[in-house]
Amino acid sequence: MNTHRSLRDKENQKKWSMIHDFAENLCWDILSQQDETIVWKKTCKKKCYTSRKAGPAVCDRSHDVESPYYQPLNPCISGMGSQRWISIESRTPWPSRVALSSTELGIYGVHPEDFAEDAASWKSVVHNYWSLLSPLIFSDHPKRPGDEDPSPPFNMLRNVLDMNAHFGGFNAALLDAGKSVWVMNVVPTNSPNYLPMIFDRGFVGVRHDWCEAFPTYPRTYDMVHAEGLLSLGTHQKQRCSMLDIFLEIDRILRPEGWVIIRDTALLIETARSMTTQLRWDARLIELDRSSDEKLLVCQKPYFRKQQ
């Protein structure tokens, strides 16, 4: 709202006072103000939450501020109760923040050696994926608006969905390899909740039950990646079938988009039968002989409308 005009109008002045006071009681500080634009910043001063005289209450200890999914809305603010209460100024600059310190890993109960092993494994996996698929889909020089078409192979991969993100290692490996992609990291509700860790690494993500529709527009993603997702359903009572999950993947995948699934050999064989029903082009790839896992690489075909 125009704060200069509000000084001359009692009604606008009343509205402005209400907004200003409410933001102040949330412990937001005004950074800048120009005409109709006002920028607030969430405070980094811990004492603000204890010195407030009005405004929403601070959530009590029984309220888990780190697991807000599938919970009713609560009229309270988290304050500084979380171990993750670290100001932006105190964080390591991007992209160095991708590699969390041992102290930060301790917040999530993750051992530094396990984290390092996960990172090294994903670097190798991404290298293998690129070697396997680059003749078909990848170019490390994506077309930008106004550019002429690049030489084949064209860059057909930009939006990537990781259905079982775990620590966000797949996203981190793509970043480390300099790949020009954007990743949505999904932490399934039937797996450990590492979503706060993914956020603290500077990535985007969401927690989701894959027996429900994923809140996104049809044909959003160029590639869908799932490592160990099918195994999660075998350890708990599943509310939906594997075919239900594959139908949802088909809905959110672009025509000619790619699906990479890595899991146990038995589950991959079952998944391969699903791809036949969906009319995906599928290729089964053997991994290390000492491993029980297999890789299923699929492409959703583009069906032209019959004249």
Tab-separated table of C-alpha atoms in Angstrom:
chain	number	residue	atom	x	y	z
A	1	MET	CA	0.000	0.000	0.000
A	2	ASN	CA	1.070	3.594	-0.543
A	3	THR	CA	2.294	4.655	2.880
A	4	HIS	CA	2.636	8.306	1.839
A	5	ARG	CA	-1.026	8.385	0.907
A	6	SER	CA	-1.951	6.586	4.127
A	7	LEU	CA	-0.623	9.533	6.101
A	8	ARG	CA	-3.380	11.645	4.584
A	9	ASP	CA	-6.126	9.010	4.716
A	10	LYS	CA	-7.299	7.773	8.133
A	11	GLU	CA	-8.637	4.478	6.755
A	12	ASN	CA	-5.383	3.684	4.975
A	13	GLN	CA	-3.440	4.783	8.018
A	14	LYS	CA	-5.418	2.304	10.112
A	15	LYS	CA	-4.660	-0.515	7.660
A	16	TRP	CA	-0.988	0.382	7.536
A	17	SER	CA	-0.728	0.460	11.331
A	18	MET	CA	-2.328	-2.999	11.548
A	19	ILE	CA	0.102	-4.476	8.988
A	20	HIS	CA	3.117	-2.759	10.558
A	21	ASP	CA	2.250	-3.866	14.097
A	22	PHE	CA	1.514	-7.441	13.062
A	23	ALA	CA	4.818	-7.757	11.173
A	24	GLU	CA	6.655	-6.297	14.151
A	25	ASN	CA	5.013	-8.840	16.467
A	26	LEU	CA	6.220	-11.605	14.141
A	27	CYS	CA	9.728	-10.249	14.746
A	28	TRP	CA	10.112	-8.946	11.208
A	29	ASP	CA	12.300	-5.861	10.678
A	30	ILE	CA	11.701	-3.314	7.923
A	31	LEU	CA	14.715	-3.322	5.620
A	32	SER	CA	13.571	-0.887	2.960
A	33	GLN	CA	10.572	1.209	2.073
A	34	GLN	CA	9.874	3.016	-1.188
A	35	ASP	CA	6.456	4.204	-2.328
A	36	GLU	CA	4.170	1.137	-2.378
A	37	THR	CA	6.935	-1.417	-1.829
A	38	ILE	CA	8.076	-2.479	1.637
A	39	VAL	CA	10.663	-5.198	2.336
A	40	TRP	CA	10.678	-7.018	5.677
A	41	LYS	CA	13.307	-9.371	7.047
A	42	LYS	CA	12.785	-12.090	9.642
A	43	THR	CA	14.895	-11.106	12.630
A	44	CYS	CA	18.128	-12.814	13.658
A	45	LYS	CA	17.804	-11.406	17.207
A	46	LYS	CA	16.734	-14.211	19.516
A	47	LYS	CA	15.659	-11.888	22.334
A	48	CYS	CA	12.906	-10.446	20.125
A	49	TYR	CA	10.690	-13.502	20.703
A	50	THR	CA	10.849	-13.177	24.489
A	51	SER	CA	10.423	-9.394	24.581
A	52	ARG	CA	7.232	-9.218	22.469
A	53	LYS	CA	4.169	-7.781	24.211
A	54	ALA	CA	1.599	-8.948	21.637
A	55	GLY	CA	1.181	-11.127	18.553
A	56	PRO	CA	0.956	-14.880	17.949
A	57	ALA	CA	2.223	-17.140	20.715
A	58	VAL	CA	5.448	-19.091	20.369
A	59	CYS	CA	4.732	-22.794	19.723
A	60	ASP	CA	5.163	-25.008	22.779
A	61	ARG	CA	7.612	-27.888	22.917
A	62	SER	CA	4.970	-30.475	22.051
A	63	HIS	CA	4.573	-28.928	18.587
A	64	ASP	CA	7.058	-30.455	16.124
A	65	VAL	CA	7.995	-27.491	13.934
A	66	GLU	CA	10.250	-29.684	11.768
A	67	SER	CA	7.447	-32.027	10.644
A	68	PRO	CA	4.551	-29.783	9.605
A	69	TYR	CA	3.204	-32.077	6.870
A	70	TYR	CA	-0.189	-33.708	7.399
A	71	GLN	CA	-0.689	-31.655	10.559
A	72	PRO	CA	-3.442	-29.151	11.380
A	73	LEU	CA	-2.568	-25.477	11.183
A	74	ASN	CA	-1.451	-24.007	14.500
A	75	PRO	CA	-1.797	-20.294	15.365
A	76	CYS	CA	1.761	-19.993	16.679
A	77	ILE	CA	5.245	-19.123	15.468
A	78	SER	CA	8.237	-21.405	15.861
A	79	GLY	CA	10.506	-18.778	17.376
A	80	MET	CA	14.002	-20.083	18.035
A	81	GLY	CA	13.099	-23.517	19.400
A	82	SER	CA	14.611	-25.506	16.532
A	83	GLN	CA	18.248	-26.577	16.371
A	84	ARG	CA	18.130	-25.354	12.766
A	85	TRP	CA	17.587	-21.763	13.952
A	86	ILE	CA	20.568	-20.326	12.084
A	87	SER	CA	20.466	-16.940	10.374
A	88	ILE	CA	21.303	-16.563	6.681
A	89	GLU	CA	24.324	-14.432	7.582
A	90	SER	CA	25.703	-17.312	9.667
A	91	ARG	CA	25.299	-19.887	6.907
A	92	THR	CA	28.070	-20.909	4.512
A	93	PRO	CA	27.563	-19.124	1.158
A	94	TRP	CA	26.029	-21.039	-1.733
A	95	PRO	CA	27.052	-23.407	-3.261
A	96	SER	CA	29.543	-24.340	-0.526
A	97	ARG	CA	26.659	-24.923	1.877
A	98	VAL	CA	25.824	-28.122	-0.042
A	99	ALA	CA	28.584	-29.838	1.957
A	100	LEU	CA	27.295	-29.680	5.544
A	101	SER	CA	29.718	-29.612	8.465
A	102	SER	CA	29.889	-32.413	11.032
A	103	THR	CA	28.056	-30.179	13.526
A	104	GLU	CA	25.241	-29.555	11.057
A	105	LEU	CA	25.038	-33.255	10.167
A	106	GLY	CA	24.750	-34.051	13.867
A	107	ILE	CA	21.432	-32.188	13.977
A	108	TYR	CA	19.974	-34.861	11.687
A	109	GLY	CA	21.764	-37.799	13.284
A	110	VAL	CA	23.883	-38.373	10.172
A	111	HIS	CA	27.480	-39.534	10.578
A	112	PRO	CA	30.044	-37.596	8.454
A	113	GLU	CA	31.444	-40.846	7.023
A	114	ASP	CA	27.981	-41.949	5.875
A	115	PHE	CA	27.393	-38.557	4.302
A	116	ALA	CA	30.739	-38.633	2.476
A	117	GLU	CA	30.112	-42.185	1.251
A	118	ASP	CA	26.670	-41.184	-0.042
A	119	ALA	CA	28.141	-38.184	-1.888
A	120	ALA	CA	30.890	-40.256	-3.518
A	121	SER	CA	28.398	-42.913	-4.579
A	122	TRP	CA	26.108	-40.391	-6.260
A	123	LYS	CA	28.984	-38.761	-8.128
A	124	SER	CA	29.784	-42.141	-9.647
A	125	VAL	CA	26.099	-42.823	-10.413
A	126	VAL	CA	25.608	-39.479	-12.195
A	127	HIS	CA	28.741	-40.069	-14.257
A	128	ASN	CA	27.395	-43.473	-15.285
A	129	TYR	CA	23.949	-42.060	-16.109
A	130	TRP	CA	25.505	-39.403	-18.340
A	131	SER	CA	27.715	-41.937	-20.093
A	132	LEU	CA	24.743	-44.227	-20.648
A	133	LEU	CA	22.203	-41.673	-21.871
A	134	SER	CA	24.152	-38.754	-23.341
A	135	PRO	CA	23.980	-40.055	-26.930
A	136	LEU	CA	20.201	-39.909	-26.631
A	137	ILE	CA	19.171	-36.971	-24.505
A	138	PHE	CA	21.937	-34.849	-23.088
A	139	SER	CA	23.840	-31.791	-24.164
A	140	ASP	CA	25.841	-29.787	-21.637
A	141	HIS	CA	25.095	-26.628	-23.626
A	142	PRO	CA	21.355	-25.985	-23.265
A	143	LYS	CA	19.504	-23.736	-25.647
A	144	ARG	CA	18.662	-20.346	-24.194
A	145	PRO	CA	15.943	-17.933	-25.360
A	146	GLY	CA	16.998	-16.278	-28.595
A	147	ASP	CA	19.740	-18.794	-29.343
A	148	GLU	CA	19.776	-20.879	-32.475
A	149	ASP	CA	19.138	-24.597	-32.142
A	150	PRO	CA	22.276	-26.320	-30.773
A	151	SER	CA	23.957	-29.102	-32.640
A	152	PRO	CA	22.584	-32.580	-31.845
A	153	PRO	CA	22.114	-34.018	-29.342
A	154	PHE	CA	19.713	-31.336	-28.176
A	155	ASN	CA	19.341	-30.706	-24.460
A	156	MET	CA	16.074	-32.445	-23.656
A	157	LEU	CA	16.548	-32.460	-19.898
A	158	ARG	CA	15.861	-29.542	-17.577
A	159	ASN	CA	13.207	-30.383	-14.944
A	160	VAL	CA	14.085	-33.460	-12.862
A	161	LEU	CA	12.039	-35.158	-10.135
A	162	ASP	CA	13.822	-37.320	-7.557
A	163	MET	CA	11.083	-39.465	-5.993
A	164	ASN	CA	13.220	-40.717	-3.081
A	165	ALA	CA	15.757	-37.988	-2.431
A	166	HIS	CA	17.193	-39.252	0.899
A	167	PHE	CA	20.026	-36.720	1.651
A	168	GLY	CA	19.610	-34.927	-1.703
A	169	GLY	CA	22.730	-36.673	-3.017
A	170	PHE	CA	21.459	-36.984	-6.595
A	171	ASN	CA	20.828	-33.221	-6.720
A	172	ALA	CA	24.244	-32.484	-5.212
A	173	ALA	CA	26.026	-34.754	-7.701
A	174	LEU	CA	24.292	-33.091	-10.654
A	175	LEU	CA	25.348	-29.695	-9.296
A	176	ASP	CA	28.916	-30.862	-8.744
A	177	ALA	CA	29.054	-32.220	-12.306
A	178	GLY	CA	27.940	-28.850	-13.684
A	179	LYS	CA	24.751	-30.191	-15.243
A	180	SER	CA	22.212	-27.562	-16.191
A	181	VAL	CA	19.170	-29.115	-14.546
A	182	TRP	CA	16.675	-28.176	-11.823
A	183	VAL	CA	15.741	-30.873	-9.302
A	184	MET	CA	12.641	-31.286	-7.146
A	185	ASN	CA	13.631	-33.477	-4.198
A	186	VAL	CA	10.797	-35.581	-2.746
A	187	VAL	CA	11.088	-37.303	0.623
A	188	PRO	CA	8.443	-40.081	0.878
A	189	THR	CA	6.323	-40.083	4.028
A	190	ASN	CA	7.237	-43.740	4.671
A	191	SER	CA	10.972	-42.953	4.837
A	192	PRO	CA	13.141	-41.001	7.315
A	193	ASN	CA	12.432	-37.281	7.068
A	194	TYR	CA	15.605	-35.670	5.714
A	195	LEU	CA	13.700	-32.801	4.094
A	196	PRO	CA	15.011	-30.177	6.589
A	197	MET	CA	18.520	-31.331	5.719
A	198	ILE	CA	17.771	-30.947	2.001
A	199	PHE	CA	16.574	-27.388	2.628
A	200	ASP	CA	19.668	-26.579	4.674
A	201	ARG	CA	21.834	-27.747	1.781
A	202	GLY	CA	20.158	-25.085	-0.361
A	203	PHE	CA	17.922	-27.396	-2.407
A	204	VAL	CA	14.161	-27.382	-2.917
A	205	GLY	CA	11.949	-30.270	-1.921
A	206	VAL	CA	8.714	-31.569	-0.482
A	207	ARG	CA	7.477	-34.450	1.654
A	208	HIS	CA	4.918	-36.606	-0.107
A	209	ASP	CA	2.896	-39.811	0.116
A	210	TRP	CA	3.275	-41.515	-3.264
A	211	CYS	CA	-0.107	-43.195	-2.832
A	212	GLU	CA	-1.554	-39.714	-3.378
A	213	ALA	CA	-1.477	-37.501	-6.468
A	214	PHE	CA	1.636	-35.313	-6.626
A	215	PRO	CA	0.631	-31.611	-6.534
A	216	THR	CA	1.992	-30.569	-9.894
A	217	TYR	CA	0.757	-29.838	-13.404
A	218	PRO	CA	0.610	-32.735	-15.912
A	219	ARG	CA	3.748	-33.152	-18.034
A	220	THR	CA	5.916	-31.118	-15.629
A	221	TYR	CA	9.102	-33.170	-15.641
A	222	ASP	CA	11.607	-34.184	-18.311
A	223	MET	CA	13.007	-36.928	-16.119
A	224	VAL	CA	11.777	-38.884	-13.088
A	225	HIS	CA	14.358	-40.653	-10.934
A	226	ALA	CA	13.564	-43.251	-8.264
A	227	GLU	CA	16.256	-45.077	-6.318
A	228	GLY	CA	14.993	-47.525	-3.698
A	229	LEU	CA	11.437	-46.164	-3.819
A	230	LEU	CA	9.810	-49.498	-4.658
A	231	SER	CA	11.566	-51.182	-1.739
A	232	LEU	CA	10.005	-48.712	0.693
A	233	GLY	CA	6.550	-50.075	-0.124
A	234	THR	CA	7.571	-53.662	0.665
A	235	HIS	CA	8.626	-52.799	4.227
A	236	GLN	CA	5.306	-51.218	5.172
A	237	LYS	CA	1.671	-51.913	4.454
A	238	GLN	CA	1.086	-50.223	1.120
A	239	ARG	CA	-2.169	-48.402	0.466
A	240	CYS	CA	-1.801	-48.513	-3.306
A	241	SER	CA	-0.365	-50.720	-6.014
A	242	MET	CA	2.836	-50.256	-7.984
A	243	LEU	CA	0.693	-49.587	-11.058
A	244	ASP	CA	-0.957	-46.648	-9.264
A	245	ILE	CA	2.462	-45.090	-8.699
A	246	PHE	CA	3.516	-45.679	-12.296
A	247	LEU	CA	0.312	-44.100	-13.605
A	248	GLU	CA	1.122	-40.998	-11.559
A	249	ILE	CA	4.648	-40.937	-12.979
A	250	ASP	CA	3.175	-41.144	-16.481
A	251	ARG	CA	0.875	-38.193	-15.712
A	252	ILE	CA	3.656	-35.846	-14.602
A	253	LEU	CA	6.208	-36.939	-17.225
A	254	ARG	CA	6.521	-35.181	-20.571
A	255	PRO	CA	6.113	-37.190	-23.775
A	256	GLU	CA	9.573	-38.481	-24.697
A	257	GLY	CA	10.590	-37.926	-21.077
A	258	TRP	CA	12.773	-40.412	-19.218
A	259	VAL	CA	12.361	-42.577	-16.123
A	260	ILE	CA	15.309	-44.088	-14.262
A	261	ILE	CA	14.442	-46.661	-11.590
A	262	ARG	CA	17.025	-48.431	-9.457
A	263	ASP	CA	15.948	-51.157	-7.042
A	264	THR	CA	16.195	-54.863	-6.234
A	265	ALA	CA	16.133	-57.269	-9.157
A	266	LEU	CA	12.758	-58.761	-8.189
A	267	LEU	CA	11.038	-55.362	-7.945
A	268	ILE	CA	12.638	-54.168	-11.188
A	269	GLU	CA	11.272	-57.215	-13.004
A	270	THR	CA	7.792	-56.389	-11.673
A	271	ALA	CA	8.241	-52.766	-12.678
A	272	ARG	CA	9.214	-53.816	-16.181
A	273	SER	CA	5.828	-55.489	-16.621
A	274	MET	CA	4.197	-52.190	-15.664
A	275	THR	CA	6.095	-50.344	-18.380
A	276	THR	CA	4.596	-52.733	-20.949
A	277	GLN	CA	1.079	-51.777	-19.860
A	278	LEU	CA	1.971	-48.078	-20.108
A	279	ARG	CA	3.624	-48.642	-23.506
A	280	TRP	CA	6.903	-47.133	-22.319
A	281	ASP	CA	10.097	-48.108	-24.100
A	282	ALA	CA	12.125	-49.916	-21.437
A	283	ARG	CA	15.695	-51.109	-21.150
A	284	LEU	CA	16.965	-53.324	-18.324
A	285	ILE	CA	20.571	-52.765	-17.299
A	286	GLU	CA	22.624	-55.104	-15.116
A	287	LEU	CA	24.735	-53.466	-12.435
A	288	ASP	CA	27.611	-54.851	-10.391
A	289	ARG	CA	27.436	-58.655	-10.199
A	290	SER	CA	27.860	-58.477	-6.432
A	291	SER	CA	24.743	-56.337	-6.164
A	292	ASP	CA	21.136	-57.500	-6.112
A	293	GLU	CA	20.066	-54.238	-7.751
A	294	LYS	CA	19.164	-53.559	-11.368
A	295	LEU	CA	18.537	-50.410	-13.352
A	296	LEU	CA	15.445	-49.816	-15.477
A	297	VAL	CA	15.665	-46.984	-17.999
A	298	CYS	CA	12.393	-46.041	-19.699
A	299	GLN	CA	11.163	-43.454	-22.156
A	300	LYS	CA	7.569	-42.327	-22.459
A	301	PRO	CA	6.729	-42.295	-26.186
A	302	TYR	CA	5.157	-39.415	-28.035
A	303	PHE	CA	1.935	-40.588	-29.668
A	304	ARG	CA	0.860	-38.448	-32.594
A	305	LYS	CA	-2.839	-37.958	-33.101
A	306	GLN	CA	-4.140	-40.079	-35.933
A	307	GLN	CA	-5.568	-38.039	-38.806
